[in-house]
Amino acid sequence: MRHLLSAADLSREDAIRLLDTAAQMAATQSREIKKLPTLRGRTVVNLFFEDSTRTRISFETAAKRLSADVINFSAKGSSVSKGESLKDTALTLHSMGADAVVVRHWASGAPYQLAHSGWLGTVDSPVAVLNAGDGTHQHPTQALLDAFTIRRHLVGRAGGAGRDGVGKDLTGLKVAIVGDVLHSRVARSNVNLLHTLGAEVTLVAPPTLLPVGVESWTCATSYDLDATLTGWCPDAVMMLRVQRERMSGGSGAFLPSPQEYSRRYGLDKRRLGALPDHAIVMHPGPMNRGLEISAQAADSDRSVIVEQVANGVAVRMAALYLLLAGGSSAEGTSL
Ligand code: NCD
């Protein structure tokens, strides 16, 4: 694999290799000197056409911890705001000698376009493209960091698995993904990856926030959060942000009032109390506190939200390492 475009492209072996490599990377991050020489002399470009805090900083930190040079490009303040096309932007980056491009774009499919257009290099010397979120489509490194976090907390609870569940998948675990599934690339990527890793997933949302065709996804669906929490007893509950910026035409079409949404689909103190003792609470950020998640739930001792952010660096180090340094040069790099 030359690029990381979609969680759906990852085989179980690819995903386990990424997670195990991330565990090794995480171990290096508790050392006093966190920097590894692995990608010295290589250039990673962060190409962000959409706002981001966590993901951009996380990719930047990951590349720097591997000693790569990092160029940050955000559409605001660049010639993109003068109407420069993705193609011309890509040609510019290629001529500057980028080895990997991390791209976030509002258009679903933009990373595929970059990876397969030839704008970033020839078939023999391609530039690795890593999808950092495209439209409502995919966000594979978020799904990987979520799987990594779930594995750390929940695999091998009863003993058996090695440290952090290394080498293990997520068979037997149950994950509820709750909220604005319709607009969420995080939900799509997680449904793909969690299924590949053997976990069961239930999506919980009002009918207006579930996409058409969700019946064909590799997961169950429910409109009833309380019934899912108490009847199905998930091991992890992943809350999704209500993405008001993608609700064009007014939020009225998608949501009842915010109060009603919170009442029916928000994770609050009462619902937290209904979870099994070992269950963890997740959120990809940024959170709408008081809407999809209450402050008590976000800050409770079951919340692993801050850890997700830390794990993101290790997972992105693993992805950059495996794509840029981890394979045989004859066949290009491979995961
Ligand atoms: C997510 C995203 O951008 O898709 N956030 C993130 O990457 N940390 C989820 C969201 O914006 O709600």
Short mmCIF file of C-alpha atoms and ligand atoms in Angstrom, two decimals:
data_model
loop_
_atom_site.label_atom_id
_atom_site.label_comp_id
_atom_site.label_asym_id
_atom_site.label_seq_id
_atom_site.Cartn_x
_atom_site.Cartn_y
_atom_site.Cartn_z
CA MET A 1 0.00 0.00 0.00
CA ARG A 2 1.45 3.33 -1.09
CA HIS A 3 -1.17 5.62 0.43
CA LEU A 4 -3.54 5.69 3.39
CA LEU A 5 -6.80 6.84 1.86
CA SER A 6 -9.58 4.85 3.47
CA ALA A 7 -10.07 2.58 6.45
CA ALA A 8 -11.95 0.32 4.05
CA ASP A 9 -8.69 -0.39 2.17
CA LEU A 10 -7.00 -1.87 5.25
CA SER A 11 -6.90 -5.63 5.66
CA ARG A 12 -6.87 -7.08 9.17
CA GLU A 13 -3.11 -7.66 8.80
CA ASP A 14 -2.49 -4.06 7.66
CA ALA A 15 -4.50 -2.71 10.57
CA ILE A 16 -2.78 -4.93 13.15
CA ARG A 17 0.63 -3.97 11.75
CA LEU A 18 -0.27 -0.30 12.04
CA LEU A 19 -1.56 -0.69 15.59
CA ASP A 20 1.45 -2.74 16.70
CA THR A 21 3.83 -0.22 15.14
CA ALA A 22 1.89 2.56 16.89
CA ALA A 23 2.37 0.72 20.20
CA GLN A 24 6.12 0.72 19.57
CA MET A 25 6.01 4.40 18.67
CA ALA A 26 3.99 5.18 21.81
CA ALA A 27 6.65 3.45 23.91
CA THR A 28 9.29 5.83 22.49
CA GLN A 29 7.15 8.82 23.46
CA SER A 30 7.57 8.32 27.19
CA ARG A 31 11.35 8.68 26.82
CA GLU A 32 13.07 11.90 27.70
CA ILE A 33 14.20 12.35 24.10
CA LYS A 34 11.18 11.68 21.95
CA LYS A 35 12.69 12.22 18.55
CA LEU A 36 13.69 9.30 16.30
CA PRO A 37 15.97 9.74 13.27
CA THR A 38 13.83 7.53 11.01
CA LEU A 39 12.58 10.09 8.47
CA ARG A 40 15.56 12.43 8.49
CA GLY A 41 15.83 14.20 5.13
CA ARG A 42 12.24 13.44 4.13
CA THR A 43 9.62 16.14 3.68
CA VAL A 44 6.01 15.86 4.83
CA VAL A 45 3.51 18.48 3.68
CA ASN A 46 0.35 19.13 5.68
CA LEU A 47 -2.19 20.35 3.14
CA PHE A 48 -5.29 21.57 4.97
CA PHE A 49 -8.26 22.94 3.03
CA GLU A 50 -10.55 22.62 6.05
CA ASP A 51 -10.12 23.81 9.63
CA SER A 52 -8.44 21.47 12.04
CA THR A 53 -6.78 21.69 15.42
CA ARG A 54 -6.04 18.19 16.64
CA THR A 55 -5.41 16.40 13.37
CA ARG A 56 -3.07 19.01 11.92
CA ILE A 57 -1.03 19.40 15.10
CA SER A 58 -0.96 15.66 15.55
CA PHE A 59 0.39 14.97 12.05
CA GLU A 60 2.91 17.78 12.46
CA THR A 61 4.10 16.42 15.81
CA ALA A 62 4.28 12.87 14.42
CA ALA A 63 6.38 13.91 11.42
CA LYS A 64 8.71 16.00 13.60
CA ARG A 65 9.15 13.20 16.14
CA LEU A 66 10.39 11.09 13.21
CA SER A 67 12.80 13.91 12.21
CA ALA A 68 11.04 14.73 8.91
CA ASP A 69 10.93 18.31 7.64
CA VAL A 70 7.35 19.59 7.82
CA ILE A 71 5.69 22.18 5.64
CA ASN A 72 2.30 23.40 6.80
CA PHE A 73 0.00 24.66 4.10
CA SER A 74 -3.46 25.89 4.91
CA ALA A 75 -5.86 27.04 2.24
CA LYS A 76 -6.61 30.22 4.14
CA GLY A 77 -3.88 32.71 3.34
CA SER A 78 -2.61 30.71 0.35
CA SER A 79 -3.24 31.09 -3.37
CA VAL A 80 -6.13 28.65 -2.98
CA SER A 81 -8.11 31.64 -1.75
CA LYS A 82 -7.25 33.24 -5.11
CA GLY A 83 -8.86 30.27 -6.86
CA GLU A 84 -5.79 28.10 -7.46
CA SER A 85 -6.86 24.53 -8.22
CA LEU A 86 -5.97 21.37 -6.34
CA LYS A 87 -3.95 20.38 -9.42
CA ASP A 88 -1.77 23.48 -9.40
CA THR A 89 -1.31 23.24 -5.65
CA ALA A 90 -0.21 19.61 -6.07
CA LEU A 91 2.20 20.46 -8.88
CA THR A 92 3.77 23.12 -6.68
CA LEU A 93 4.20 20.69 -3.80
CA HIS A 94 5.71 18.08 -6.08
CA SER A 95 8.23 20.50 -7.48
CA MET A 96 9.27 21.32 -3.91
CA GLY A 97 10.16 17.69 -3.31
CA ALA A 98 7.46 16.48 -0.92
CA ASP A 99 7.74 12.80 0.04
CA ALA A 100 4.33 12.62 1.70
CA VAL A 101 1.25 14.81 1.58
CA VAL A 102 -1.25 14.78 4.42
CA VAL A 103 -4.47 16.18 3.03
CA ARG A 104 -7.70 17.37 4.60
CA HIS A 105 -10.29 18.59 2.14
CA TRP A 106 -13.97 19.52 2.22
CA ALA A 107 -14.59 17.48 -0.92
CA SER A 108 -15.05 13.73 -0.47
CA GLY A 109 -12.57 12.01 -2.79
CA ALA A 110 -9.94 14.79 -2.95
CA PRO A 111 -7.17 12.57 -1.46
CA TYR A 112 -7.95 9.87 -4.08
CA GLN A 113 -7.69 12.47 -6.79
CA LEU A 114 -4.30 13.57 -5.45
CA ALA A 115 -3.04 10.01 -5.09
CA HIS A 116 -4.11 8.78 -8.50
CA SER A 117 -3.86 11.84 -10.73
CA GLY A 118 -0.11 11.75 -11.31
CA TRP A 119 0.09 15.41 -10.24
CA LEU A 120 2.26 14.46 -7.29
CA GLY A 121 4.72 12.22 -9.07
CA THR A 122 5.11 9.29 -11.40
CA VAL A 123 3.89 5.76 -10.80
CA ASP A 124 7.49 4.75 -10.07
CA SER A 125 8.15 7.47 -7.53
CA PRO A 126 4.82 8.41 -6.08
CA VAL A 127 4.34 10.76 -3.20
CA ALA A 128 2.50 9.04 -0.35
CA VAL A 129 -0.92 10.56 0.31
CA LEU A 130 -2.45 10.30 3.77
CA ASN A 131 -6.11 11.21 4.11
CA ALA A 132 -6.64 13.48 7.14
CA GLY A 133 -10.40 13.74 6.51
CA ASP A 134 -12.25 14.25 3.22
CA GLY A 135 -15.76 15.68 3.29
CA THR A 136 -18.16 13.23 4.90
CA HIS A 137 -16.23 10.29 3.49
CA GLN A 138 -13.19 8.97 5.40
CA HIS A 139 -10.74 9.78 8.19
CA PRO A 140 -8.64 6.63 8.47
CA THR A 141 -6.07 7.79 11.04
CA GLN A 142 -8.91 8.80 13.38
CA ALA A 143 -10.34 5.27 13.14
CA LEU A 144 -6.87 3.83 13.78
CA LEU A 145 -6.32 5.97 16.86
CA ASP A 146 -9.77 5.01 18.11
CA ALA A 147 -9.02 1.30 17.59
CA PHE A 148 -5.64 1.79 19.29
CA THR A 149 -7.34 3.44 22.28
CA ILE A 150 -9.99 0.71 22.50
CA ARG A 151 -7.32 -1.97 22.30
CA ARG A 152 -5.22 -0.40 25.05
CA HIS A 153 -8.17 -0.21 27.40
CA LEU A 154 -10.27 -3.21 26.63
CA VAL A 155 -8.34 -6.02 24.97
CA GLY A 156 -6.90 -8.49 27.42
CA ARG A 157 -8.80 -7.07 30.39
CA ALA A 158 -9.18 -10.62 31.64
CA GLY A 159 -5.49 -11.27 31.02
CA GLY A 160 -4.27 -13.34 28.09
CA ALA A 161 -3.35 -10.66 25.56
CA GLY A 162 0.12 -9.20 25.69
CA ARG A 163 0.93 -5.66 26.68
CA ASP A 164 -1.65 -3.29 25.19
CA GLY A 165 -3.15 -6.23 23.32
CA VAL A 166 -0.26 -6.22 20.84
CA GLY A 167 -0.96 -8.58 17.94
CA LYS A 168 -4.63 -8.79 18.89
CA ASP A 169 -7.74 -7.59 17.15
CA LEU A 170 -10.96 -6.38 18.77
CA THR A 171 -13.04 -9.55 18.46
CA GLY A 172 -15.86 -9.72 20.98
CA LEU A 173 -15.97 -6.01 21.79
CA LYS A 174 -19.08 -3.88 21.30
CA VAL A 175 -18.88 -0.24 20.28
CA ALA A 176 -21.82 2.19 20.11
CA ILE A 177 -21.27 5.21 17.82
CA VAL A 178 -23.78 7.89 18.68
CA GLY A 179 -25.00 11.07 17.01
CA ASP A 180 -24.48 12.82 13.69
CA VAL A 181 -23.55 9.77 11.62
CA LEU A 182 -24.84 11.43 8.45
CA HIS A 183 -22.05 13.99 8.30
CA SER A 184 -19.36 11.93 9.99
CA ARG A 185 -16.29 10.59 8.22
CA VAL A 186 -15.21 9.38 11.67
CA ALA A 187 -18.27 7.10 11.89
CA ARG A 188 -17.75 5.72 8.38
CA SER A 189 -14.06 5.01 8.97
CA ASN A 190 -14.77 3.41 12.33
CA VAL A 191 -17.52 1.17 10.97
CA ASN A 192 -15.05 -0.12 8.36
CA LEU A 193 -12.06 -0.59 10.65
CA LEU A 194 -13.88 -1.92 13.71
CA HIS A 195 -15.61 -4.51 11.53
CA THR A 196 -12.26 -5.53 9.98
CA LEU A 197 -10.86 -5.93 13.50
CA GLY A 198 -13.78 -8.11 14.62
CA ALA A 199 -15.72 -5.68 16.84
CA GLU A 200 -19.50 -5.27 16.70
CA VAL A 201 -20.80 -1.76 16.05
CA THR A 202 -24.21 -0.19 16.63
CA LEU A 203 -24.87 3.27 15.23
CA VAL A 204 -27.34 5.26 17.33
CA ALA A 205 -28.93 8.38 15.83
CA PRO A 206 -32.23 9.99 14.99
CA PRO A 207 -33.51 8.90 11.56
CA THR A 208 -32.63 12.32 10.10
CA LEU A 209 -28.95 11.84 10.99
CA LEU A 210 -28.51 8.36 9.52
CA PRO A 211 -27.44 8.18 5.86
CA VAL A 212 -29.53 6.60 3.14
CA GLY A 213 -28.24 3.07 2.56
CA VAL A 214 -26.92 2.57 6.11
CA GLU A 215 -28.65 -0.85 6.12
CA SER A 216 -25.89 -2.15 3.87
CA TRP A 217 -23.10 -1.07 6.26
CA THR A 218 -21.37 -3.68 8.41
CA CYS A 219 -23.13 -2.61 11.62
CA ALA A 220 -26.49 -2.45 13.39
CA THR A 221 -28.51 0.74 13.82
CA SER A 222 -30.82 2.05 16.54
CA TYR A 223 -32.84 5.19 17.19
CA ASP A 224 -32.90 4.54 20.93
CA LEU A 225 -29.80 5.40 22.96
CA ASP A 226 -31.17 4.28 26.33
CA ALA A 227 -32.15 0.86 24.97
CA THR A 228 -28.70 0.45 23.40
CA LEU A 229 -26.85 1.40 26.56
CA THR A 230 -28.87 -0.72 28.93
CA GLY A 231 -29.88 -3.59 26.65
CA TRP A 232 -26.74 -4.08 24.55
CA CYS A 233 -24.16 -2.99 27.14
CA PRO A 234 -21.43 -1.57 24.87
CA ASP A 235 -17.78 -1.70 25.95
CA ALA A 236 -17.10 1.68 24.34
CA VAL A 237 -19.41 4.60 23.54
CA MET A 238 -18.16 6.98 20.89
CA MET A 239 -20.01 10.27 20.79
CA LEU A 240 -20.01 12.23 17.52
CA ARG A 241 -20.05 15.98 17.15
CA VAL A 242 -23.23 17.51 15.77
CA GLN A 243 -21.72 19.06 12.61
CA ARG A 244 -23.78 22.19 12.24
CA GLU A 245 -21.44 23.59 9.60
CA ARG A 246 -22.43 20.76 7.25
CA MET A 247 -26.16 21.22 7.84
CA SER A 248 -26.84 23.61 5.03
CA GLY A 249 -30.41 24.72 4.71
CA GLY A 250 -30.80 25.29 8.44
CA SER A 251 -30.42 22.85 11.28
CA GLY A 252 -34.19 22.54 11.61
CA ALA A 253 -34.25 19.89 8.91
CA PHE A 254 -31.88 17.62 10.82
CA LEU A 255 -32.42 18.31 14.50
CA PRO A 256 -35.32 18.97 16.77
CA SER A 257 -34.25 21.69 19.24
CA PRO A 258 -30.74 21.32 20.74
CA GLN A 259 -32.42 20.59 24.11
CA GLU A 260 -34.46 17.79 22.62
CA TYR A 261 -31.39 16.37 20.86
CA SER A 262 -29.45 16.36 24.16
CA ARG A 263 -32.35 14.76 25.98
CA ARG A 264 -32.62 11.90 23.52
CA TYR A 265 -29.05 11.46 22.23
CA GLY A 266 -26.72 13.27 24.63
CA LEU A 267 -24.39 11.37 26.95
CA ASP A 268 -25.14 12.76 30.40
CA LYS A 269 -24.52 11.68 33.98
CA ARG A 270 -27.55 9.40 34.10
CA ARG A 271 -26.57 7.55 30.93
CA LEU A 272 -22.98 7.34 32.08
CA GLY A 273 -24.25 5.52 35.17
CA ALA A 274 -26.06 3.00 32.96
CA LEU A 275 -22.83 1.83 31.29
CA PRO A 276 -20.98 -1.31 32.35
CA ASP A 277 -18.22 -0.56 34.87
CA HIS A 278 -15.39 -1.11 32.41
CA ALA A 279 -16.93 0.88 29.54
CA ILE A 280 -15.02 3.82 28.08
CA VAL A 281 -16.34 7.11 26.67
CA MET A 282 -14.80 8.48 23.47
CA HIS A 283 -15.17 11.58 21.29
CA PRO A 284 -12.98 12.58 18.32
CA GLY A 285 -13.21 16.27 19.20
CA PRO A 286 -14.02 19.06 18.90
CA MET A 287 -16.81 18.58 21.44
CA ASN A 288 -20.03 20.54 21.73
CA ARG A 289 -20.19 20.33 25.51
CA GLY A 290 -23.80 20.39 26.63
CA LEU A 291 -25.10 19.15 23.28
CA GLU A 292 -23.90 15.63 22.42
CA ILE A 293 -21.94 15.21 25.65
CA SER A 294 -22.26 16.77 29.10
CA ALA A 295 -19.26 18.17 30.94
CA GLN A 296 -19.60 15.41 33.58
CA ALA A 297 -19.37 12.72 30.91
CA ALA A 298 -16.53 14.41 29.03
CA ASP A 299 -14.48 14.88 32.19
CA SER A 300 -15.39 11.66 33.98
CA ASP A 301 -12.90 8.96 34.80
CA ARG A 302 -14.38 6.79 32.04
CA SER A 303 -13.53 9.39 29.45
CA VAL A 304 -10.49 8.58 27.29
CA ILE A 305 -10.88 11.67 25.12
CA VAL A 306 -7.55 13.24 26.07
CA GLU A 307 -5.82 9.91 25.59
CA GLN A 308 -7.28 9.64 22.09
CA VAL A 309 -5.41 12.82 21.21
CA ALA A 310 -2.11 11.48 22.59
CA ASN A 311 -2.61 8.16 20.82
CA GLY A 312 -3.17 10.04 17.57
CA VAL A 313 0.49 11.06 17.49
CA ALA A 314 1.69 7.46 17.87
CA VAL A 315 -0.72 6.20 15.21
CA ARG A 316 0.33 8.91 12.74
CA MET A 317 4.00 8.21 13.44
CA ALA A 318 3.27 4.57 12.57
CA ALA A 319 1.46 5.48 9.36
CA LEU A 320 4.22 7.85 8.20
CA TYR A 321 6.89 5.34 9.14
CA LEU A 322 5.27 2.42 7.33
CA LEU A 323 4.50 4.44 4.21
CA LEU A 324 7.83 6.23 3.94
CA ALA A 325 10.36 3.91 5.50
CA GLY A 326 8.77 0.59 6.19
CA GLY A 327 8.81 -1.39 2.93
CA SER A 328 11.17 -2.69 0.32
CA SER A 329 12.27 -0.01 -2.12
CA ALA A 330 11.78 -2.27 -5.14
CA GLU A 331 8.04 -2.47 -4.64
CA GLY A 332 7.54 0.89 -3.08
CA THR A 333 6.68 1.14 0.56
CA SER A 334 4.06 -1.10 2.03
CA LEU A 335 2.01 -1.16 5.17
C1 NCD B 1 -13.32 15.03 13.29
C2 NCD B 1 -13.21 15.47 11.85
O1 NCD B 1 -12.66 16.51 11.55
O2 NCD B 1 -13.69 14.70 11.04
N1 NCD B 1 -12.43 15.64 14.16
C3 NCD B 1 -11.13 15.28 14.20
O3 NCD B 1 -10.51 14.92 13.22
N2 NCD B 1 -10.54 15.30 15.41
C4 NCD B 1 -14.69 15.04 13.79
C5 NCD B 1 -15.46 16.32 13.80
O4 NCD B 1 -15.07 17.32 13.22
O5 NCD B 1 -16.52 16.30 14.42
#
